[in-house]
Structures are given as C-alpha cells and as structure tokens.
Coordinates of C-alpha atoms and ligand atoms in Angstrom, one line a residue:
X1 CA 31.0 -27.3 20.3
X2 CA 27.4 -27.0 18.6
X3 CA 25.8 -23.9 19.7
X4 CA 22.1 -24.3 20.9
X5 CA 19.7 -22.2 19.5
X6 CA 16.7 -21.2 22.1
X7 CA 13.5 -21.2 19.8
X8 CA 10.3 -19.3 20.8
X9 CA 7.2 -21.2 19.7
X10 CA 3.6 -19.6 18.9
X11 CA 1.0 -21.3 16.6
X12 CA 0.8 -18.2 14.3
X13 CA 3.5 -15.6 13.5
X14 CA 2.4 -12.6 11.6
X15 CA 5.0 -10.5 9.5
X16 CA 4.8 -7.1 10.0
X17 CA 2.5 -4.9 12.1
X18 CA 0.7 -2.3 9.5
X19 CA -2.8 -2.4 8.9
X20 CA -2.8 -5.9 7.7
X21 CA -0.7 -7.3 10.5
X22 CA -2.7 -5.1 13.1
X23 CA -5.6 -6.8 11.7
X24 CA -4.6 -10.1 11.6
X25 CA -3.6 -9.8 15.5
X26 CA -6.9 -8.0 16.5
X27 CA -9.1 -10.9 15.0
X28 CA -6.7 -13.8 16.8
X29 CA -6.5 -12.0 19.9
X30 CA -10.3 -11.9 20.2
X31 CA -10.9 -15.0 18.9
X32 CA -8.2 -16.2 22.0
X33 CA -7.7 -19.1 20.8
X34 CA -4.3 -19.5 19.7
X35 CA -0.8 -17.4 20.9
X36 CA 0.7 -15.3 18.2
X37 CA 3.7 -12.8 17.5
X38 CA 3.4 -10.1 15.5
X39 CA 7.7 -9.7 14.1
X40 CA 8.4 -6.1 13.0
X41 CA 11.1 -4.7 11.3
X42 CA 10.8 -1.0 12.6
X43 CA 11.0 0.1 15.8
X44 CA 7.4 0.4 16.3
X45 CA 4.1 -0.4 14.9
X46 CA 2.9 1.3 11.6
X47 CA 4.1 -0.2 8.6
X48 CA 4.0 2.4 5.6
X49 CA 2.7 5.2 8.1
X50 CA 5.6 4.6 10.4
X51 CA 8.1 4.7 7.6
X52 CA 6.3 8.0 5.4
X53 CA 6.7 10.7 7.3
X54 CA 6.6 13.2 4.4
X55 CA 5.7 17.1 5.4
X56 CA 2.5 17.0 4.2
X57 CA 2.0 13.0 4.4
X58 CA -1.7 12.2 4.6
X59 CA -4.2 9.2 3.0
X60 CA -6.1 10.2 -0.3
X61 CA -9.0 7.9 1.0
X62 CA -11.0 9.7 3.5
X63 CA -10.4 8.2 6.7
X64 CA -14.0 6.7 7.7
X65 CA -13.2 4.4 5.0
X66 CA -9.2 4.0 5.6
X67 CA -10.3 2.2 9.3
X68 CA -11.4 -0.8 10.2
X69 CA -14.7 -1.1 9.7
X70 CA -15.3 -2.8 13.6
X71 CA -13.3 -0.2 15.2
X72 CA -14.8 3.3 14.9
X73 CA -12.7 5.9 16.2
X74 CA -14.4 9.7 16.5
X75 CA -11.2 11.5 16.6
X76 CA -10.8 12.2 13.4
X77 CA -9.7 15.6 12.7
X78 CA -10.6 15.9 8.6
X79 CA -11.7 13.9 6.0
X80 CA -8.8 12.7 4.8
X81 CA -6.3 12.0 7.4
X82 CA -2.7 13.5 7.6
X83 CA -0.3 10.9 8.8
X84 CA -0.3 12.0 12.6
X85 CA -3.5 11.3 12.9
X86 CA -3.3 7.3 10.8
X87 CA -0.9 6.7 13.5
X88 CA -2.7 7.7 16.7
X89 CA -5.8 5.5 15.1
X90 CA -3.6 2.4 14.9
X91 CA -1.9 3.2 18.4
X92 CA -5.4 3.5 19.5
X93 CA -6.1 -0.2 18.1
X94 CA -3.1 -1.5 19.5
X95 CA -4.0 -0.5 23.3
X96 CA -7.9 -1.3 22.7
X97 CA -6.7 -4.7 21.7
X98 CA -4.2 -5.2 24.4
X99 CA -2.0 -5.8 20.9
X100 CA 1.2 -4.3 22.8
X101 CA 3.1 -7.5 24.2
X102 CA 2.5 -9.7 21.1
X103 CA 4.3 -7.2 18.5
X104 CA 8.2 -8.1 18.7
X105 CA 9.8 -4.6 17.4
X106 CA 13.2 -4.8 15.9
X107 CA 12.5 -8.3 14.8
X108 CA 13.8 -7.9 11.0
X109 CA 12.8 -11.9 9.0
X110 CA 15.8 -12.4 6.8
X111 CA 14.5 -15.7 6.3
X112 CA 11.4 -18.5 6.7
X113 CA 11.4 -21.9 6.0
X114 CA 8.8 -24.5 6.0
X115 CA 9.8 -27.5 8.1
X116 CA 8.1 -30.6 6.7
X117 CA 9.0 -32.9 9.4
X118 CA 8.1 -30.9 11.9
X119 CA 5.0 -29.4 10.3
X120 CA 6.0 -25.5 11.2
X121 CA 7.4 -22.6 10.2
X122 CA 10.8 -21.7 10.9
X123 CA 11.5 -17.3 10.9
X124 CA 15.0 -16.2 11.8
X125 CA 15.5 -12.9 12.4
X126 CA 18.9 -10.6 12.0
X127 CA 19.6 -10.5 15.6
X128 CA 20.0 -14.4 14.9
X129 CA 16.6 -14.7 16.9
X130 CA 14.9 -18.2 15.7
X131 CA 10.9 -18.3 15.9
X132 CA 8.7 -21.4 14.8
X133 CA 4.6 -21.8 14.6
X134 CA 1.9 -23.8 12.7
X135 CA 1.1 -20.8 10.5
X136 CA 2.8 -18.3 9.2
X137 CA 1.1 -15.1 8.1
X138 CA 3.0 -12.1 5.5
X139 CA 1.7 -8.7 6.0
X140 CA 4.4 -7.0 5.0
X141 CA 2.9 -5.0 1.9
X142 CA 3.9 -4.0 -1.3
X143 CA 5.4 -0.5 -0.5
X144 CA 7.6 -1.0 2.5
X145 CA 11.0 -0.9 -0.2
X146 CA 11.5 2.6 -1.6
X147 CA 12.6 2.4 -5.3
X148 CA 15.4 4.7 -6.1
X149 CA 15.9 5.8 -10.0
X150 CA 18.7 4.7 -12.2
X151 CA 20.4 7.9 -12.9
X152 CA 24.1 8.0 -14.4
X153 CA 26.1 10.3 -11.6
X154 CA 23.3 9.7 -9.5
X155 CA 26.1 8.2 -6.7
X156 CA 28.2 11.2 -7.1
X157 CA 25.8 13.9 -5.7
X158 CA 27.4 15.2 -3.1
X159 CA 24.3 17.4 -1.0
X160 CA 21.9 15.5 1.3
X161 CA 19.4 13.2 -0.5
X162 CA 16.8 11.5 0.0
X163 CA 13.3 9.4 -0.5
X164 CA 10.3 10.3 0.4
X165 CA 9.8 7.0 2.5
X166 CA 13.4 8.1 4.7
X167 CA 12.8 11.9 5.4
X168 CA 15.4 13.1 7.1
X169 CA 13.5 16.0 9.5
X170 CA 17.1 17.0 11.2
X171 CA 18.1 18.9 7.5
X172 CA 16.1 22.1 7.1
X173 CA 15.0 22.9 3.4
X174 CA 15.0 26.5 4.0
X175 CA 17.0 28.8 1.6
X176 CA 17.6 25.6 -0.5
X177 CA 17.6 25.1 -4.2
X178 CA 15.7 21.1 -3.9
X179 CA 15.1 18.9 -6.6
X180 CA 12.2 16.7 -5.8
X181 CA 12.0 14.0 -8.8
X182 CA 8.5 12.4 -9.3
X183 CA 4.9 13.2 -9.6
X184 CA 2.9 10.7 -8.1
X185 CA 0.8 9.8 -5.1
X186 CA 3.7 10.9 -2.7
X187 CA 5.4 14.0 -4.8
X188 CA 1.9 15.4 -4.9
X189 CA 1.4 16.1 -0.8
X190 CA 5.3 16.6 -0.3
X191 CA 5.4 19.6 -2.9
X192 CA 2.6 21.8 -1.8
X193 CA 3.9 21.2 2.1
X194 CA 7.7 22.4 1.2
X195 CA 7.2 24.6 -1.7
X196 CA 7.5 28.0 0.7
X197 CA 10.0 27.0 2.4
X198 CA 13.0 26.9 -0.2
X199 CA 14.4 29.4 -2.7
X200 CA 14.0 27.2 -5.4
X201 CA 11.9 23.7 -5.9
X202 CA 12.4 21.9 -9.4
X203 CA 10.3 19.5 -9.8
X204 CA 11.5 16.8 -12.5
X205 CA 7.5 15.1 -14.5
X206 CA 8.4 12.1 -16.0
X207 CA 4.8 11.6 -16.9
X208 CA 2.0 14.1 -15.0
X209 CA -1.0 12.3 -12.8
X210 CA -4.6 13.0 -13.7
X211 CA -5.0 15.1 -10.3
X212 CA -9.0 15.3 -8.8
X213 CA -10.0 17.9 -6.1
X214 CA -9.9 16.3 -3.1
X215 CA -12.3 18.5 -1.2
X216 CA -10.7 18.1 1.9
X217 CA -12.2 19.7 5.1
X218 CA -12.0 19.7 9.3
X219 CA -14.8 17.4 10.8
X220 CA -16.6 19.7 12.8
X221 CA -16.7 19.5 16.7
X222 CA -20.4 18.4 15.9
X223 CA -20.1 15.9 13.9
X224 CA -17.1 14.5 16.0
X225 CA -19.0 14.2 19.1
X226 CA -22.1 12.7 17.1
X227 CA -19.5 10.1 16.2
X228 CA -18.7 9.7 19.8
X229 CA -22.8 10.0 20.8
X230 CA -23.8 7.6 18.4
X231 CA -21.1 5.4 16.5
X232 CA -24.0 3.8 14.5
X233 CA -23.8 7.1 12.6
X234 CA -20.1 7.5 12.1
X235 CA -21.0 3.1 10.8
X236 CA -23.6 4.7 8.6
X237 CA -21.6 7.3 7.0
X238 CA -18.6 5.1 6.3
X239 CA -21.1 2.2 4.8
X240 CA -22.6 5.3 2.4
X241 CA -18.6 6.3 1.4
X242 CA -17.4 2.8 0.9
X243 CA -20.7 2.4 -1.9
X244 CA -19.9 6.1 -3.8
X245 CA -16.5 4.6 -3.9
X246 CA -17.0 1.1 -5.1
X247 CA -19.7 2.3 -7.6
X248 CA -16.3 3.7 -9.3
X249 CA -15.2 0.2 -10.1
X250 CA -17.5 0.4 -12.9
X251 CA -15.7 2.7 -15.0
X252 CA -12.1 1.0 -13.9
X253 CA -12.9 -2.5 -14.6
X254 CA -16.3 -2.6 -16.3
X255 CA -16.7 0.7 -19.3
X256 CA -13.6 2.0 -19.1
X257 CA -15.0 4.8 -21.3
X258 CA -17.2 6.1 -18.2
X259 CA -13.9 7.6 -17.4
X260 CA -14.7 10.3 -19.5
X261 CA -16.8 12.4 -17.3
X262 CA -14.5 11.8 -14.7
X263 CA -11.6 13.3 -17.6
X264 CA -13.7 15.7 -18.0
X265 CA -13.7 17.2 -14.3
X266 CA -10.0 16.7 -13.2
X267 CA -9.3 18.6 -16.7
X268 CA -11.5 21.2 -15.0
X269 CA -9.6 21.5 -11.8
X270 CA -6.4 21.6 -13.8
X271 CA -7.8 25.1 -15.8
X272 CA -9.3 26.7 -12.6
X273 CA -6.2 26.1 -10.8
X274 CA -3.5 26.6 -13.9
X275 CA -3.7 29.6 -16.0
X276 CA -0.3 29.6 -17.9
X277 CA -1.5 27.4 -21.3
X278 CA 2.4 25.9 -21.4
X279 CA 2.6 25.0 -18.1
X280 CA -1.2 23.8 -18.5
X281 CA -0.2 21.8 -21.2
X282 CA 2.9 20.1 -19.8
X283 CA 0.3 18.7 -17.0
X284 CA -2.5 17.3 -19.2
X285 CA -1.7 12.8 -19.1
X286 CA -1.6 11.8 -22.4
X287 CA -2.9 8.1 -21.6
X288 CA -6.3 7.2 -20.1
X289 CA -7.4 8.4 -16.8
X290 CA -7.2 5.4 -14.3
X291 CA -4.4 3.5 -15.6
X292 CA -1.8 5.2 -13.3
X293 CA -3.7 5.9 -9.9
X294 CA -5.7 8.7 -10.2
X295 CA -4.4 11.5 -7.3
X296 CA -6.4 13.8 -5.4
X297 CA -5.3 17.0 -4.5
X298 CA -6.4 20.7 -3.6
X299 CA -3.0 22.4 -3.4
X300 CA -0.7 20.5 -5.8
X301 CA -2.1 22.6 -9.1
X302 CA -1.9 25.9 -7.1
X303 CA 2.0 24.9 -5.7
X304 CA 3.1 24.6 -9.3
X305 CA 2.2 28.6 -9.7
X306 CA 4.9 29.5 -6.9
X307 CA 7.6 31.7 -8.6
X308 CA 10.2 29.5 -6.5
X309 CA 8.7 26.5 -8.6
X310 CA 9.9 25.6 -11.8
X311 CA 7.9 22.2 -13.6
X312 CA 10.8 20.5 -16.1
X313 CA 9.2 17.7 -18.2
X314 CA 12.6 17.0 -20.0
X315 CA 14.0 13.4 -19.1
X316 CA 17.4 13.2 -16.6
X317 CA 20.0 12.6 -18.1
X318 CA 22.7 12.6 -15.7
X319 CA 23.9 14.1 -12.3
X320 CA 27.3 15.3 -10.6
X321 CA 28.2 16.7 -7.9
X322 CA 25.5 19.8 -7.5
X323 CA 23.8 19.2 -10.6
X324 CA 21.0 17.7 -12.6
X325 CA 21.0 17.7 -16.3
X326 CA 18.2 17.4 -18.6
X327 CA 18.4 15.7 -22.7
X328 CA 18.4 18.6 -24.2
X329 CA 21.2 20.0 -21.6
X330 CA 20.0 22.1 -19.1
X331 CA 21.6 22.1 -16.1
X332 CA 20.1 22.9 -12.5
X333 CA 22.6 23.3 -9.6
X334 CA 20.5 22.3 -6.6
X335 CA 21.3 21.5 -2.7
X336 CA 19.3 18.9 -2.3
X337 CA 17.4 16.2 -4.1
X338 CA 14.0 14.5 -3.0
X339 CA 13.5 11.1 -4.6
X340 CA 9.8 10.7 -4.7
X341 CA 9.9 7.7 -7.0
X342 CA 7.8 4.9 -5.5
X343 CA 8.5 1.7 -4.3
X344 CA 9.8 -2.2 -5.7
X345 CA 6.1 -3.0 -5.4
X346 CA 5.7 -6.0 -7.6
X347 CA 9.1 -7.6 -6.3
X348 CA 8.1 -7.0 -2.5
X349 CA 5.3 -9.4 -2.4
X350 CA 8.6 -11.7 -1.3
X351 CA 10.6 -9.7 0.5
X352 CA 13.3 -11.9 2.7
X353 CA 14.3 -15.4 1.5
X354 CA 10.9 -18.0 1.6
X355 CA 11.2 -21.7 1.4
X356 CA 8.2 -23.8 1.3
X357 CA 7.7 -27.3 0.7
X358 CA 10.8 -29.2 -1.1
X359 CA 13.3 -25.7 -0.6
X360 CA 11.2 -23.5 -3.1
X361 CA 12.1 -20.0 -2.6
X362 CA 9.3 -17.6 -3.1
X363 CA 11.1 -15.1 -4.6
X364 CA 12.5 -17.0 -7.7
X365 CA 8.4 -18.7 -7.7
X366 CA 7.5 -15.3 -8.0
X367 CA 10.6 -13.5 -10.2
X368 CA 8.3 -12.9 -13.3
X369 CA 5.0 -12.0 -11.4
X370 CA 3.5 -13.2 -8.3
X371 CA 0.7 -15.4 -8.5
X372 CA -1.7 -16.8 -5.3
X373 CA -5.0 -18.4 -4.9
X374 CA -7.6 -15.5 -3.9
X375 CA -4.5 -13.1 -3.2
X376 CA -3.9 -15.1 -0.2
X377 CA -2.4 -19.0 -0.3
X378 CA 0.6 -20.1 -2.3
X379 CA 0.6 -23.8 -3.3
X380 CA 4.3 -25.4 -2.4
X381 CA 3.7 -23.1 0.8
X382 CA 1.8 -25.3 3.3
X383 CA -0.1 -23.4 6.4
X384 CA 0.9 -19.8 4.9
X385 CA -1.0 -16.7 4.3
X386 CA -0.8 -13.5 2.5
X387 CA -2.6 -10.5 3.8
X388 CA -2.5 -7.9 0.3
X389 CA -1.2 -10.2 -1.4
X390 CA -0.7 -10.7 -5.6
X391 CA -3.9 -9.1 -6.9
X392 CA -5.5 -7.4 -4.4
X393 CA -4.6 -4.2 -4.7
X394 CA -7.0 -1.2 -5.5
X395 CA -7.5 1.7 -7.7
X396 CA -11.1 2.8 -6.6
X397 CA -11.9 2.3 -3.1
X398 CA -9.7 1.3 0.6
X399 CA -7.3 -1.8 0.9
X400 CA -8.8 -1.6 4.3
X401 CA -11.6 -3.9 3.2
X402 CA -9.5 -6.0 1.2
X403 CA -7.5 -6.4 4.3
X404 CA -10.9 -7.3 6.2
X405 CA -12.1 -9.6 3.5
X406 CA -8.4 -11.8 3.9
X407 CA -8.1 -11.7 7.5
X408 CA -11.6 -13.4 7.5
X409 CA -10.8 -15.9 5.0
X410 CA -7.7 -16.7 7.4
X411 CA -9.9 -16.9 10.6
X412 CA -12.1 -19.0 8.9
X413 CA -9.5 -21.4 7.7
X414 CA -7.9 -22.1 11.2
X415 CA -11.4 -22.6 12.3
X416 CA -12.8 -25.3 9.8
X417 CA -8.7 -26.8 10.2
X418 CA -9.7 -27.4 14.2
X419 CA -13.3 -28.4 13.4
X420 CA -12.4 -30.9 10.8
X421 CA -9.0 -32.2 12.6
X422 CA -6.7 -31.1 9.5
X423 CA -3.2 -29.9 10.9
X424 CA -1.7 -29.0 7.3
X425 CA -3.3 -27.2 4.6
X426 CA -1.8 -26.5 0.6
X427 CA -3.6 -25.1 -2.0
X428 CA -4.3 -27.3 -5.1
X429 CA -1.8 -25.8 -7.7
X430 CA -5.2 -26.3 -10.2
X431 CA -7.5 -23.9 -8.1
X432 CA -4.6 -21.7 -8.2
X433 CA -3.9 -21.7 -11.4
X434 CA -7.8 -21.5 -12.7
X435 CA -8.2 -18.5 -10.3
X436 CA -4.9 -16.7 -11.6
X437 CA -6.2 -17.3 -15.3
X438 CA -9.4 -15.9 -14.8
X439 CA -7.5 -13.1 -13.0
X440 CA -5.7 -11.9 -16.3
X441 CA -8.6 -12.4 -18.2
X442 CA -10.4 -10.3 -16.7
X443 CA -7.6 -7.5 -16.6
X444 CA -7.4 -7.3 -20.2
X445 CA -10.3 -5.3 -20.7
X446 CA -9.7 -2.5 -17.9
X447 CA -8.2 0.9 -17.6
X448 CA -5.3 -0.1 -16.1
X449 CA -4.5 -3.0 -19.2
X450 CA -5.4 -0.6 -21.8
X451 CA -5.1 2.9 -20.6
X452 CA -1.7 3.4 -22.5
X453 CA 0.5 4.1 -19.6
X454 CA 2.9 2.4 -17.8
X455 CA 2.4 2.1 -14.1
X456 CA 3.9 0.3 -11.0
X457 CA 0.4 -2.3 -11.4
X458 CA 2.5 -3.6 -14.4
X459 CA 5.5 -5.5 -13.9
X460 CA 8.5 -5.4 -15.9
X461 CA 7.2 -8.6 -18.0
X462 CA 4.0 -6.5 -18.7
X463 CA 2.0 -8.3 -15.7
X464 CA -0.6 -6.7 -14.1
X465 CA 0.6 -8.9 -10.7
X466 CA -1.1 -6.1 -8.4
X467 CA -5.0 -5.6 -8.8
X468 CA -7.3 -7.0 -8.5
X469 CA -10.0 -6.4 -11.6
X470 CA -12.8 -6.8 -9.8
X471 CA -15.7 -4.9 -7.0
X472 CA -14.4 -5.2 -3.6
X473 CA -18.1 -7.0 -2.9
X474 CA -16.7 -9.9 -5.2
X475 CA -13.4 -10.4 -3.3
X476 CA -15.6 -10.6 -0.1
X477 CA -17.9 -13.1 -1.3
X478 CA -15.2 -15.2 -2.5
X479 CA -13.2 -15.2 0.5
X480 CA -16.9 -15.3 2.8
X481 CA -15.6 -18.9 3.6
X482 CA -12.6 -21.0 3.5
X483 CA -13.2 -24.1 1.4
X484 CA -11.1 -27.6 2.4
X485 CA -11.8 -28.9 -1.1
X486 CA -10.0 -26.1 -2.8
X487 CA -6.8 -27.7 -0.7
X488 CA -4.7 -30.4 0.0
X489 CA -5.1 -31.2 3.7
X490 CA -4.1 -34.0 6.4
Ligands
NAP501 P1 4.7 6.3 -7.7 O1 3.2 6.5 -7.7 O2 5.2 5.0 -8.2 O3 5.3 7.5 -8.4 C1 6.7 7.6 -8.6 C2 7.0 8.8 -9.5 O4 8.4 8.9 -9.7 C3 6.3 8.8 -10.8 O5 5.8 10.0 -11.2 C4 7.4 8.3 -11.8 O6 7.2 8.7 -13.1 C5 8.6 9.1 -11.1 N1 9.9 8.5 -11.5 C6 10.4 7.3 -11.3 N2 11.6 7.2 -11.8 C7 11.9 8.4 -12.4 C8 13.0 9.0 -13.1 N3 14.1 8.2 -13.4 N4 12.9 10.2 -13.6 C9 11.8 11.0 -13.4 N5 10.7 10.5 -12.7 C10 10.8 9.3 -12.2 O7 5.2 6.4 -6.1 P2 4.6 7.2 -4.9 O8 4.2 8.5 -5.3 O9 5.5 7.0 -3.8 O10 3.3 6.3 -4.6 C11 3.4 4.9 -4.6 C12 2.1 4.3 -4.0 O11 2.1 4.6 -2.6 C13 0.8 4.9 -4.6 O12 0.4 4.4 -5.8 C14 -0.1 4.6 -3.5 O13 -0.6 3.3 -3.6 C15 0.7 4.8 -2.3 N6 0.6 6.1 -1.7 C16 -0.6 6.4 -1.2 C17 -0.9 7.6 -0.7 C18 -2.2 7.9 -0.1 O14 -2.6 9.0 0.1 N7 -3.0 6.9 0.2 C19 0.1 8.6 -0.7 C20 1.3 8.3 -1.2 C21 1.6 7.0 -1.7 P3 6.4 7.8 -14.1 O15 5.0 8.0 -13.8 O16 6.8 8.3 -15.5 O17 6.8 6.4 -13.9

C-alpha cells in the first residue's frame, strides 16, 4: 500500500525567520499578493538572536542601524543593543505585521528539490512534512552552524561544555575554573559578562582581535520619546549613522592604508586599558587591521586585568578528562570549557540537501566556494533566492541593508515575472559568472585579501566566498531592479 503524502501548497516558501526571513515575509505580506510560509527550525522566530544567548550577548552595530530601516521602533534602551532587546524588536515586527500564522516553527528542511515538471519547489521537513510553491526563498544565514575546534582528547572531557551559540543557563559558572577558547566577535562580550563570577577564567588567543571602544551608552528617556514624538528624527539619525559607517568602506576596500589612523586608535584603547607591557604585547594583531572583523568593546581590555583571568597565547595541544594542555606543556585543570569558536560560515550558505534543475545538489556546486549572481540567484536553481547570500557579507556597516537591498531585488522580480507573464526564471550561467569574476577582482586589493590573516571571509581553498568588496550604495543600485535579460525565462 502506497502511502499518500498531504502536501501544503503556497507560491513562496521562505527558509528561516531571522532578519532576512522576517524581511522577506514583511515585504510579501504587504504587498498581499501572494500566500507564503515562513519554515523555521527553532522553536520560535529569531534566527542567530534566538540561538545566541551568550551573558552578555549584544550587536556591535548600534541598533538604529541594525533595524529595518521602514520599521522604526523607539524602544531602544542603548546604542548598541543587548540581545533582549534584538528580540523584542523582531517580536515587535512580527505582531505589527500580522507575521505570526505564516511562520511554521519546528519545521527543520532536510531537503528541497526543484520539480521541473511541475514547475515548483518541493521542501520536506524532518517531521516528514512535504511543502511545495513557485518560489523558494533561503534565509537561513551563514552563522546558524556553530563550528567546534579539532582538538585531540577534545571528546574525552568529562565537565559540562559548551558553545557560545548553545549556552546552557541551567549550569552556574560560579566557583568554577572555565576555559572559554576564542577571541573573537562572541568571546569578547561573553568574557567581560562571566569573568566575576568564576574562580578562575582562562582564556585560550589563538590570534587577538584589533578591539575599538565601542562607546556604548543608555538612550536617554528624552531622546526615546523624541523617537516616539517624531520618528522622522529617530529616520534622520539612523540615515546620518548608516553614512559615518559606510564612509569606512573606503579604507576596507578602497586605501587599505587609511586603516592606519584607525590602528592607531584601537592601539590607544589597548594602552589606556592594559598596563602590564607582556600581557599588552600578547594582545597587539600582528596582521592588518580589518582583515579579521574589527571588534568593539569597552570592557573586554579591562576583563583581561581580573586576577581570576589568566590570557594563554600558547596553541592547544590536547585535552583529557579535566585538562587542557598547551605546546610547550602546561596544563590547566578546569571545570568547564566555553567554545567560542565561530561558525561553518562559508559551508552554510547550503545547509540541507538542494537540488535544482537536472538533480544538482547545491552543496557539492558550492563545495569549493559558493558563487551567485548579485548574492542572490543560482543558475541550475530556477525560481530560487538567497537572502545574504555568497558575497554579501560586511565588514563596515549593517547586513540589515544588504538584507533590504535583496528583498527588493526579489519583490521586484515576482513583480516584472506577473507583469511580463514569465512563470520560470534562471539566471544566465554568463551573467553569473562575469559578476563572480569581477567579484574576486575586486577583492584582491582589500584588507581582507591582503591583510595577512586568516579569517572565516576566507575559505579553506583561500576564497573570499563571503564579502562583498564593495559600498553598500553599490549593492543597492545594482539590485534597484530586477532585469529579465540577465535570465532565462518562459
Ligand atoms: P569567530 O569570529 O570566527 O571567532 C572564533 C574564535 O575562535 C577566533 O578567535 C579563533 O581564532 C578561535 N579559535 C577557533 N579554533 C580555535 C582553536 N582550535 N584554538 C584556539 N582558538 C580557536 O567567531 P565568533 O566570535 O562566534 O563570531 C562569528 C561571527 O558572528 C562574527 O564575525 C560576526 O559576524 C558574528 N557576531 C556578531 C556579533 C555582533 O555583535 N554583531 C557578536 C558575535 C558574533 P583565530 O582568530 O586564530 O581563527
């Protein structure tokens, strides 16, 4: 006996509900036209904000500029946001937008196919739950798979254990010896957040962050109910932000050297904060500021003076049961070890298996780098869209408008597709191939090419398959309007 499958039909079925997927649903839902389904894996909305909840978890772009730029919100409490208050912003979109029934929770895509007959998308889910629409739409990020270190012993530690992206708040740190391994974006709000509460926090630098002042600070009661008065103001002030932060692209992709000054003042907040010239000296980057993400902190410098907080810049060798042991064989007995060490983000561009036209998985397409046309169509992958996808990442300003800049390319698209009569859209492999060329050109010349470091923006082939090298007014323009000619339609 054949068993029958029931099928839930939408035209557009959007992967994932974090900022990208949020925004994707917002634009459909007001342009009304066509049903949709937002298919998350977590139990609620939030993507990356849902997943990090970190002590001391916040955004390191202030948050006028980490919003959408249509949905002004005057509730927020500081500059730059700690996590509590991301996620009350996007609950507060998804109840303004009447987002609530469309986003499926629990819905985990193990695998999509394109079905050419048919002309639709096929998602199934792990609960063996079968979906299909005209488009299909992947918001699921770069960072939503946390990348654990390749450690001999690492599998015999026997203590709790844990990364950053899976914090486990039932264990108290208290009176612990912790290990937390990593310095980047993520070890830099945890440390200063935990760092009283244990005997002992070793913190293991592979390679230390150039670290700016962040110059955090409460928004007043005034200005917050200016924002509420007169939302034209709170639009002002976030148009002003987003141009002091774009007008950094110059020295990231244009004169790398005008990274200097910026040297110049991080190395400044590093001697006010650090007096000790060894443990100053273990902290100063030996590669170009910008080529690894630059951080911004006020309290990670002044954490690393704790007398519970020992910095050790020798590799990891190995680990056993209650221990962690360093090249040169020192040995720390901790409790409990905090991974901070990032995410698979070049291989998650592709994260469940993908088939497009003819059976082509994304993932092997993509196994040495993925590559797009305008970070958002994949030719062999008819009536599909990538919200951050392959080159579109940012070092100087917020993904926010990236995000903005796609989701209009994709509006756009369905619109001239219903204007024009086309039911199927492909991109030519030649536009994306030109595009993709003059992609890597242009990274050869900028910080994060020739900075001397290596940094998650690089892939293991030496790829920069993550940024794009470019303004954020560029992308816009590019993506202003979605262009039939560029694609193979009927
Ligand atoms: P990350 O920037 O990739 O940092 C991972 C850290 O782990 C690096 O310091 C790395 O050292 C270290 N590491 C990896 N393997 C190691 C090993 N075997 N031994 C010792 N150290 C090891 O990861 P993340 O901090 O989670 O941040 C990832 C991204 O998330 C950021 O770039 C950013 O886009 C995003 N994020 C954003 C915010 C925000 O405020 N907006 C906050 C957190 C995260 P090496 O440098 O030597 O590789």
């Amino acid at each position: 006996m054949t068993e029958s499958r029931s099928i839930q039909f939408f035209d557009v079925l959007i992967t994932g509900a974090g900022f990208a997927g949020l925004c994707m649903a917002i634009k459909l839902k007001q342009q009304g036209k066509y049903s949709f389904a937002v298919l998350e894996r977590g139990d609620q909305m939030g993507g990356t904000w849902r997943d990090n909840t970190y002590p001391g978890a916040a955004c390191d772009v202030p948050s006028l500029l980490y919003s959408y730029s249509f949905e002004t919100w005057p509730h927020w409490q500081r500059d730059y946001s700690p996590h509590d208050n991301i996620m009350a912003y996007m609950e507060h979109c998804v109840d303004r937008y009447g987002l609530g029934p469309h986003i499926l929770t629990g819905q985990n895509v193990v695998k999509a196919q394109w079905l050419e007959q048919e002309g639709l998308w096929e998602a199934e889910t792990e609960k063996g739950d079968i979906f299909r629409a005209r488009f299909a739409i992947g918001s699921t990020g770069p960072l939503n798979k946390a990348k654990l270190p390749e450690i001999p012993g690492r599998e015999n530690f026997a203590g709790p254990s844990w990364h950053t992206s899976h914090w486990q708040h039932d264990i108290s740190l208290k009176g612990k010896r912790v290990a937390v391994i990593g310095t980047g974006a993520s070890a830099i709000q945890v440390v200063p957040a935990i760092a009283n509460e244990m005997k002992e926090l070793i913190l293991f630098q592979r390679t230390p962050p150039w670290v700016m002042p962040r110059k955090d600070k409460p928004v007043s009661e005034a200005r917050r109910n200016r924002y509420r008065r007169f939302p034209w103001m709170q639009k002002l002030a976030r148009e002003a932000l987003y141009w002091k932060f774009e007008s950094r692209a110059i020295a990231f992709v244009t004169f790398p050297g005008l990274m200097k000054t910026a040297k110049r003042m991080a190395l400044r907040n590093l001697n006010k904060a650090i007096r000790d010239p060894n443990l100053r000296k273990q902290l100063i980057p030996d590669y170009d500021m910008g080529c690894k993400r630059v951080l911004r902190s006020d309290d990670y410098y002044p954490a690393l003076t704790r007398k519970n907080v020992v910095l050790e810049t020798e590799s990891i060798l190995k680990m056993d049961s209650n221990h962690i042991k360093t090249s040169s064989g020192k040995s720390y007995e901790v409790d409990l070890i905090v991974y901070a060490t990032g995410f698979e983000a070049a291989e998650q561009m592709a994260p469940f298996e993908f088939l497009g036209r003819d059976g082509v998985d994304l993932r092997n397409l993509w196994a040495k780098g993925g590559e797009a046309y305008l970070g958002t169509t994949v030719a062999g992958f008819p009536n599909f869209f990538i919200v951050v996808g392959p080159n579109t990442g940012l070092g100087h300003n917020s993904i926010i408008h990236i995000i903005e800049s796609q989701v209009q390319y994709i509006m756009s698209a369905l619109d001239a597709m219903e204007k024009e009569g086309i039911t199927r859209v492909e991109v030519k492999k030649e536009m994306q191939d030109k595009f993709n060329q003059e992609v890597q050109e242009r990274l050869k010349g900028t910080i994060w090419n020739v900075g001397g470091c290596m940094s998650w923006y690089v892939n293991q082939e030496g790829k920069n398959t993550t940024l794009w090298p470019g303004y954020t007014w560029q992308f816009r323009r590019m993506l202003r309007r979605f262009h039939p000619a560029d694609y193979n339609c009927s």
